[in-house]
C-alpha positions as a printed Julia matrix, in Angstrom:
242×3 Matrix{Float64}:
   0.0    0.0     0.0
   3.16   2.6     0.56
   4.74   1.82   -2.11
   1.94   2.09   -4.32
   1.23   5.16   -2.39
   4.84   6.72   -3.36
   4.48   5.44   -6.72
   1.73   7.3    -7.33
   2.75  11.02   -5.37
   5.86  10.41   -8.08
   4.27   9.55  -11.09
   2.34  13.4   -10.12
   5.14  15.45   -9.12
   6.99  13.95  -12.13
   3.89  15.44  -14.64
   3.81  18.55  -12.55
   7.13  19.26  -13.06
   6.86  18.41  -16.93
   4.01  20.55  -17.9
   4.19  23.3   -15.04
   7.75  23.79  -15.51
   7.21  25.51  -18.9
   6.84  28.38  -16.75
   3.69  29.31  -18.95
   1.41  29.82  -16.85
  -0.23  32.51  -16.33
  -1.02  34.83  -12.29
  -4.44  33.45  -11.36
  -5.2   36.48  -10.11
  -5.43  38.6   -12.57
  -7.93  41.63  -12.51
  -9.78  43.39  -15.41
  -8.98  47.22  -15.58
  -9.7   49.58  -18.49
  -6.41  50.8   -19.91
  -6.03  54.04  -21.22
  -3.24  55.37  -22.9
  -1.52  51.75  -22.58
   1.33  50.8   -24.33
   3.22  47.9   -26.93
   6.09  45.57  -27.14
   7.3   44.66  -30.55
  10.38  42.91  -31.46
  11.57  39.4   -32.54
  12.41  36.27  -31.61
  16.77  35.23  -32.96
  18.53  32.29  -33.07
  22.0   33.4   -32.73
  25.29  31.34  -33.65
  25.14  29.51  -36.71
  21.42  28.66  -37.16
  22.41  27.57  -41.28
  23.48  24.44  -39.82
  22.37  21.74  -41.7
  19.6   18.75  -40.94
  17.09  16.53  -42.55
  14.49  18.29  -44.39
  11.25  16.72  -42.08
   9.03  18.37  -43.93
  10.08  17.13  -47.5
   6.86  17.93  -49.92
   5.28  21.07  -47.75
   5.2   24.51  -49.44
   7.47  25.82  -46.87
   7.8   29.61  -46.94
  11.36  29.85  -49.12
  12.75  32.14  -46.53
  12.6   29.85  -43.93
  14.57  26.65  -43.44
  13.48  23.41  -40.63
  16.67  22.67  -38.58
  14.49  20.1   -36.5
  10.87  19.5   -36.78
  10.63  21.28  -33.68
  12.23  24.07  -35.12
  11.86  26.86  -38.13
  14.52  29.45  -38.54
  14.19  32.2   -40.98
  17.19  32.23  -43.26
  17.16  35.67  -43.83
  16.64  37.33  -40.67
  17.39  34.18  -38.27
  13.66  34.81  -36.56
  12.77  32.51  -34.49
   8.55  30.42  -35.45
   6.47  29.12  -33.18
   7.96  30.75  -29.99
   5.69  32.05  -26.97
   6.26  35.53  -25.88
   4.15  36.65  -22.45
   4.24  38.8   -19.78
   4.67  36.62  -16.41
   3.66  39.08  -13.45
   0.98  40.84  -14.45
  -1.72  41.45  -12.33
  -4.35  44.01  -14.06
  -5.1   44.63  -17.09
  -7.9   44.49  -20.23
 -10.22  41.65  -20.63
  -9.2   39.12  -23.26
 -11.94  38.62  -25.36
 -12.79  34.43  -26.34
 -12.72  34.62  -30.21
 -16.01  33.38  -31.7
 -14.1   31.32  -34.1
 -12.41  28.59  -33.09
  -8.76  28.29  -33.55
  -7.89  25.18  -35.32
  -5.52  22.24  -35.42
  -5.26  20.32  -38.11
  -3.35  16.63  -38.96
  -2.23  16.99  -42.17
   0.67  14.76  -43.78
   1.33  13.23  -40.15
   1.6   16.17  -38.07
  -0.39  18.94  -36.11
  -0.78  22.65  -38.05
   0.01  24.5   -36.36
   2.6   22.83  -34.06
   2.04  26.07  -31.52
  -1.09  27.61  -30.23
  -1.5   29.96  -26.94
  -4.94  30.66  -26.53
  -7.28  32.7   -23.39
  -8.68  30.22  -20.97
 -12.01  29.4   -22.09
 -11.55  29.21  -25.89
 -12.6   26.22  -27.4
 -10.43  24.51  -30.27
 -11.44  22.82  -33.54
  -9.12  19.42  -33.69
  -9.12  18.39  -37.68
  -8.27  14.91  -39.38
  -7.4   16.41  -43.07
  -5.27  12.88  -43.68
  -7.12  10.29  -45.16
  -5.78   7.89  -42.46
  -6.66   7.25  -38.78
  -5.3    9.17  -36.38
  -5.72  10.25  -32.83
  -5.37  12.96  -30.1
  -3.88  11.83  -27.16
  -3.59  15.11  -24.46
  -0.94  15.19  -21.42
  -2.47  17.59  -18.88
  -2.59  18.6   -15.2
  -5.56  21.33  -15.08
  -7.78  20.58  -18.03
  -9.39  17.26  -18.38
  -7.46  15.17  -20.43
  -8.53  12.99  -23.43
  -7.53  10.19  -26.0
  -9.36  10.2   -28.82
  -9.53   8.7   -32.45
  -9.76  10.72  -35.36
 -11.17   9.27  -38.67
 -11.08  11.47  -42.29
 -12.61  14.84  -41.79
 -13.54  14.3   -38.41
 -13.94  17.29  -35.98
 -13.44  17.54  -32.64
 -14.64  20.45  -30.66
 -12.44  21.03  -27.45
 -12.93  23.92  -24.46
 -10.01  24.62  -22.24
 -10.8   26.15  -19.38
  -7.49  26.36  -17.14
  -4.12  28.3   -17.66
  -1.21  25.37  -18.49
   0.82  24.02  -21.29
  -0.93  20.99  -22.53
   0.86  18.78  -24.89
  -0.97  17.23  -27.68
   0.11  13.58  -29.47
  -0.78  11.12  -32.2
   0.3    8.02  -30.77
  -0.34   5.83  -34.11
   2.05   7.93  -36.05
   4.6    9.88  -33.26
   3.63  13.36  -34.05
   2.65  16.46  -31.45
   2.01  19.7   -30.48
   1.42  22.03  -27.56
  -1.45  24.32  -26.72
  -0.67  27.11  -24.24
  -3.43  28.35  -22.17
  -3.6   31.74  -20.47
  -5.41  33.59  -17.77
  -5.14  36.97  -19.6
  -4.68  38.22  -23.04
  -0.77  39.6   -23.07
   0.15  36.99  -25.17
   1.84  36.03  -29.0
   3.28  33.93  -30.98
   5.98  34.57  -33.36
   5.05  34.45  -36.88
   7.79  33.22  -39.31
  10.11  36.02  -39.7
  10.03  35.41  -35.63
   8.03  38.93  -34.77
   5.56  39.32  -32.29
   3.65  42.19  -31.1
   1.75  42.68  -27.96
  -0.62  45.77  -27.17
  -2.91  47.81  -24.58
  -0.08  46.94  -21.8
  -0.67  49.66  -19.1
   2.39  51.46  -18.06
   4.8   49.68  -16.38
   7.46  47.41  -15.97
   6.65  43.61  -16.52
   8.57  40.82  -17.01
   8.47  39.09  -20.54
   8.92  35.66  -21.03
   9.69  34.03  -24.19
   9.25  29.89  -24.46
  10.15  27.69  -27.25
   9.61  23.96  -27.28
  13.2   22.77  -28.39
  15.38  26.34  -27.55
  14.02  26.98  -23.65
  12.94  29.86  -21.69
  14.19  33.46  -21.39
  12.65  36.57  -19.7
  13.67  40.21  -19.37
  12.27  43.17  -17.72
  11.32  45.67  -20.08
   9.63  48.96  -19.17
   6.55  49.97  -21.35
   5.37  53.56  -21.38
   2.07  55.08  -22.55
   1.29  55.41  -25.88
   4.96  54.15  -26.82
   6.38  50.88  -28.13
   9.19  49.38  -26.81
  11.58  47.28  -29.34
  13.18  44.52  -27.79
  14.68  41.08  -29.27
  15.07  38.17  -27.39
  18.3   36.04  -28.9
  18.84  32.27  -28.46
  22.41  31.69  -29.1
């Protein structure tokens, strides 16, 4: 009974410390203010050092952007500009500011050629996503979760699955029959982006302040700086991943 006692307090901290570790999520209590005058952070996400290294081509028969170039499947580098795809940039300690708004239409992943599109999606707590099967093969989506209820489901052709998440976390999404995944990032307020695929991001209506940005990406890490943001001003910044 103790050991399967201890077995089972492991097996939780071990999840906990997998999926709450991201650092993602987001100060529970959070308070809706109007903001006036508030202000913007703009910048990119870099991959420093020598990001033209080469790799296997993962994604062999997409209509990749031609500026950009896979060094992993879990990462996309722009070869111009070394921007960074697919990372998460948030502010981790704020406490007030405007109400995100649930968009009325759904956000949607899609498995298409044996993986999820997109790979990355932060969303407000209480959105519900639209999971697609646009391969004409089974699939399924298997979610790894502490906060919202976790499922395992199969997909057939065309199938779609309609999925609310409720509770601020980094929930990881799978197809066990063919090894693929992808994360969904839930937040408690709306200071959130992703970087598109020159790596920019761009988050408004910030009252003035200084907050503490984070930046997360699934195969490069975490980083965070302070950055001050004034009213009616946007602040530049770049966050580099050498």
């Amino acid at each position: 009974m103790k050991r399967t006692l201890s077995l089972c307090i492991f097996a939780w901290i071990f999840n906990c410390t997998l999926f709450c570790s991201e650092g993602l999520l987001a100060d529970e209590h959070y308070t809706v203010v109007e903001v006036k005058d508030g202000g913007c952070i703009a910048g990119y996400v870099i991959r420093g050092g020598d990001a033209g290294m080469p790799s296997i081509d993962l994604y062999a028969g997409w209509e990749l952007p031609k500026s950009s170039q896979v060094i992993s499947e879990k990462l996309e580098v722009n070869k111009v500009n070394n921007g960074v795809k697919n990372a998460i940039i948030s502010i981790s300690n704020i406490e007030r500011g405007k109400k995100g708004i649930v968009p009325p239409i759904h956000p949607i992943i899609d498995q298409q050629r044996g993986v999820f599109v997109p790979r990355v999606t932060a969303i407000l707590a209480g959105t519900t996503v639209d999971l697609l099967n646009g391969d004409e093969e089974m699939h399924n989506v298997h979610t790894k979760s502490m906060r919202n209820q976790p499922f395992n489901l199969g997909m057939s052709y065309k199938q779609r699955i309609l999925k609310k998440f409720d509770h601020p976390e980094t929930v990881k999404l799978s197809c066990d029959i063919h090894q693929e995944y992808a994360w969904i990032v839930v937040f408690e307020h709306p200071y959130f982006d992703v970087t598109d695929r020159n790596g920019y991001f761009e988050i408004c209506d910030i009252p003035e302040g200084a907050y503490a940005f984070r930046v997360w990406h699934e195969e490069l890490g975490k980083q965070e700086k302070e950055v001050m943001i004034r009213a009616r001003k946007i602040e530049n910044t770049e966050f580099v991943y050498e």
